[in-house]
Amino acid sequence: MSTKSTTRSRGWFSSTFALRPTDPVEIPGTRMGYRPQYLLRPANPLFIWASLLIALVINLLPWGRTPFVPDVLAIALVFWNIHQPRRVGIGTAFAFGLLMDVHEGALFGEHALAYTLISYGAITLHRRILWFPLGAQALHILPLLLIAQLASVGVRMWVGGTWPGWMYFGDGVVGAILWPLIAWLLLAPQRRPTERDATRPL
């Protein structure tokens, strides 16, 4: 691999997974600036729903009460709430929450409430979150995942359940750590070729 390619790869990695926004680039002749954004193709609706169904299947696997196993469906919902809020909204999150309640035999509406809360938060903050690279986005995703877990715990304790312990919230932490990887994978089909083509205007 050439030095130029290595430098370009390092620059892409540092800008994509950075923990702070990219420094603004000045526009010559003005006092304005902008942050470079990667140009993406439109999201395919079939891919959106397929990824949500795959995340649901992963959640349906017999994990039991294994600690530090993230809620993949919640992460996928948050991702599409941020990137496609008009196609994947609060109603979608509520419906998937009911499916999880039926599967786990939980109090009916427990997951629906949790997913609705994180969906509302993700849609409300989606413009702000998209301003940051993936590494910094994870810092915004962590509170959303923890709020969903707190909602589930609150519902359980309200009907006489016991406190699950602080290890229970490790799932949300692991989910936030995996956010850059999951987001990168879900964005992969929308990325345009990085090599320049003289026959294409973009």
XYZ file of C-alpha atoms in Angstrom:
202
model
C 0.000 0.000 0.000
C 1.398 3.387 -0.963
C 2.111 6.149 1.524
C -0.636 8.285 -0.032
C -3.239 5.529 0.383
C -2.136 4.894 3.965
C -2.406 8.584 4.824
C -5.853 8.806 3.222
C -7.043 5.712 5.136
C -5.783 7.116 8.435
C -7.470 10.432 7.727
C -10.774 8.721 6.957
C -10.583 6.593 10.109
C -9.719 9.512 12.382
C -12.472 11.718 10.948
C -15.124 8.965 11.008
C -14.489 7.615 14.499
C -13.365 10.856 16.144
C -14.812 11.904 19.498
C -15.334 15.516 18.431
C -16.729 17.249 15.328
C -14.487 17.777 12.337
C -12.951 21.244 12.275
C -14.849 23.566 9.891
C -13.333 24.187 6.457
C -13.242 27.863 5.476
C -14.906 28.928 2.231
C -12.532 31.234 0.350
C -13.713 34.830 0.090
C -16.240 34.501 2.917
C -16.311 34.243 6.690
C -18.402 31.107 6.493
C -17.288 27.542 6.999
C -18.692 24.058 6.614
C -17.954 20.582 7.869
C -17.339 18.071 5.066
C -20.002 15.375 4.797
C -19.738 12.052 2.991
C -22.195 11.952 0.085
C -24.539 8.977 0.484
C -26.978 7.241 -1.808
C -30.680 7.211 -0.804
C -31.468 4.430 1.663
C -33.259 1.436 0.137
C -36.539 0.796 2.047
C -36.058 -2.955 1.622
C -32.650 -2.737 3.274
C -34.063 -0.656 6.138
C -36.764 -3.179 6.995
C -34.482 -6.156 6.376
C -31.926 -4.770 8.829
C -34.651 -4.238 11.451
C -35.941 -7.781 10.987
C -32.394 -9.178 11.260
C -31.894 -7.164 14.464
C -35.178 -8.581 15.780
C -34.026 -12.128 15.004
C -30.741 -11.490 16.829
C -32.728 -10.314 19.855
C -34.862 -13.457 19.688
C -31.822 -15.705 20.078
C -31.747 -17.561 23.431
C -29.382 -15.181 25.199
C -31.241 -15.644 28.472
C -29.994 -13.200 31.073
C -26.432 -13.152 29.768
C -24.888 -9.861 30.911
C -23.368 -7.328 28.512
C -25.409 -8.542 25.513
C -26.657 -5.348 23.826
C -30.180 -4.806 22.558
C -29.379 -4.924 18.834
C -32.940 -4.076 17.859
C -32.882 -0.914 19.975
C -29.609 0.143 18.345
C -30.991 -0.500 14.850
C -34.148 1.466 15.654
C -32.104 4.391 16.957
C -29.925 4.322 13.852
C -32.867 4.513 11.436
C -34.694 7.019 13.662
C -31.660 9.254 13.200
C -31.024 8.642 9.512
C -34.561 8.002 8.237
C -37.000 9.525 10.776
C -39.791 9.787 8.198
C -39.679 6.085 7.391
C -38.897 4.644 10.818
C -40.736 6.540 13.504
C -42.189 6.133 16.966
C -44.983 3.866 15.717
C -42.437 1.417 14.304
C -40.528 1.397 17.597
C -43.770 0.777 19.515
C -44.712 -2.169 17.254
C -41.300 -3.811 17.598
C -41.487 -3.249 21.352
C -44.748 -5.177 21.527
C -43.135 -8.052 19.603
C -40.303 -8.153 22.141
C -42.817 -8.118 25.015
C -44.599 -11.141 23.528
C -41.326 -12.990 22.960
C -39.887 -12.424 26.439
C -43.186 -12.801 28.269
C -42.569 -9.434 29.868
C -45.214 -7.075 31.177
C -47.128 -6.080 28.066
C -45.896 -2.649 27.003
C -42.543 -2.729 28.817
C -40.362 -2.840 25.717
C -42.891 -0.788 23.782
C -42.488 2.045 26.290
C -38.686 1.754 26.290
C -38.417 1.723 22.493
C -40.873 4.596 22.186
C -38.781 6.735 24.535
C -35.499 6.123 22.730
C -37.204 6.633 19.369
C -38.589 9.978 20.484
C -35.174 11.031 21.800
C -33.369 9.915 18.632
C -35.808 11.701 16.311
C -35.692 14.860 18.431
C -31.883 14.928 18.428
C -31.237 13.450 14.981
C -29.997 16.697 13.394
C -27.596 17.331 16.249
C -26.311 13.740 16.319
C -25.634 13.705 12.566
C -23.381 16.739 13.041
C -20.865 14.521 14.848
C -18.644 11.668 13.612
C -19.498 8.128 14.691
C -17.240 8.138 17.739
C -18.903 11.229 19.178
C -22.344 9.942 18.198
C -21.818 7.020 20.576
C -21.678 9.504 23.474
C -25.173 10.661 22.494
C -26.477 7.129 21.981
C -25.402 5.927 25.436
C -27.935 8.079 27.381
C -30.726 6.960 25.036
C -29.961 3.283 25.633
C -29.682 3.818 29.387
C -33.021 5.658 29.432
C -34.638 2.668 27.714
C -33.193 0.322 30.323
C -34.288 2.605 33.169
C -37.815 2.629 31.745
C -37.887 -1.184 31.675
C -36.562 -1.411 35.232
C -39.051 1.195 36.405
C -41.981 -0.746 34.942
C -40.786 -4.012 36.512
C -40.257 -2.491 39.945
C -43.620 -0.715 39.754
C -45.359 -4.103 39.542
C -43.284 -5.623 42.318
C -40.046 -6.599 40.617
C -36.604 -6.385 42.202
C -33.642 -4.174 41.379
C -31.513 -6.081 38.817
C -28.218 -4.525 39.901
C -25.872 -2.159 38.144
C -24.543 -4.923 35.876
C -27.878 -4.733 34.065
C -26.856 -1.404 32.534
C -23.725 -2.915 31.026
C -25.829 -3.848 27.991
C -26.348 -0.176 27.166
C -22.650 0.595 27.584
C -21.676 -2.244 25.236
C -24.309 -1.057 22.760
C -22.816 2.438 22.739
C -19.330 0.994 22.243
C -20.578 -1.033 19.268
C -22.442 1.942 17.784
C -19.629 3.089 15.425
C -19.278 -0.428 13.992
C -23.027 -1.044 13.599
C -23.592 2.418 12.112
C -20.718 1.921 9.680
C -22.170 -1.420 8.541
C -25.683 -0.025 8.086
C -24.347 2.912 6.083
C -22.179 0.714 3.852
C -24.797 0.138 1.100
C -25.326 3.903 0.804
C -21.694 4.821 0.317
C -20.549 5.932 -3.096
C -17.270 4.669 -4.610
C -14.323 6.657 -3.282
C -12.417 6.433 -6.561
C -13.049 9.369 -8.893
C -14.706 8.613 -12.219
C -14.452 11.163 -15.020
C -17.777 9.954 -16.448
C -19.720 10.791 -13.267
C -20.441 14.361 -12.145
C -20.295 13.290 -8.447
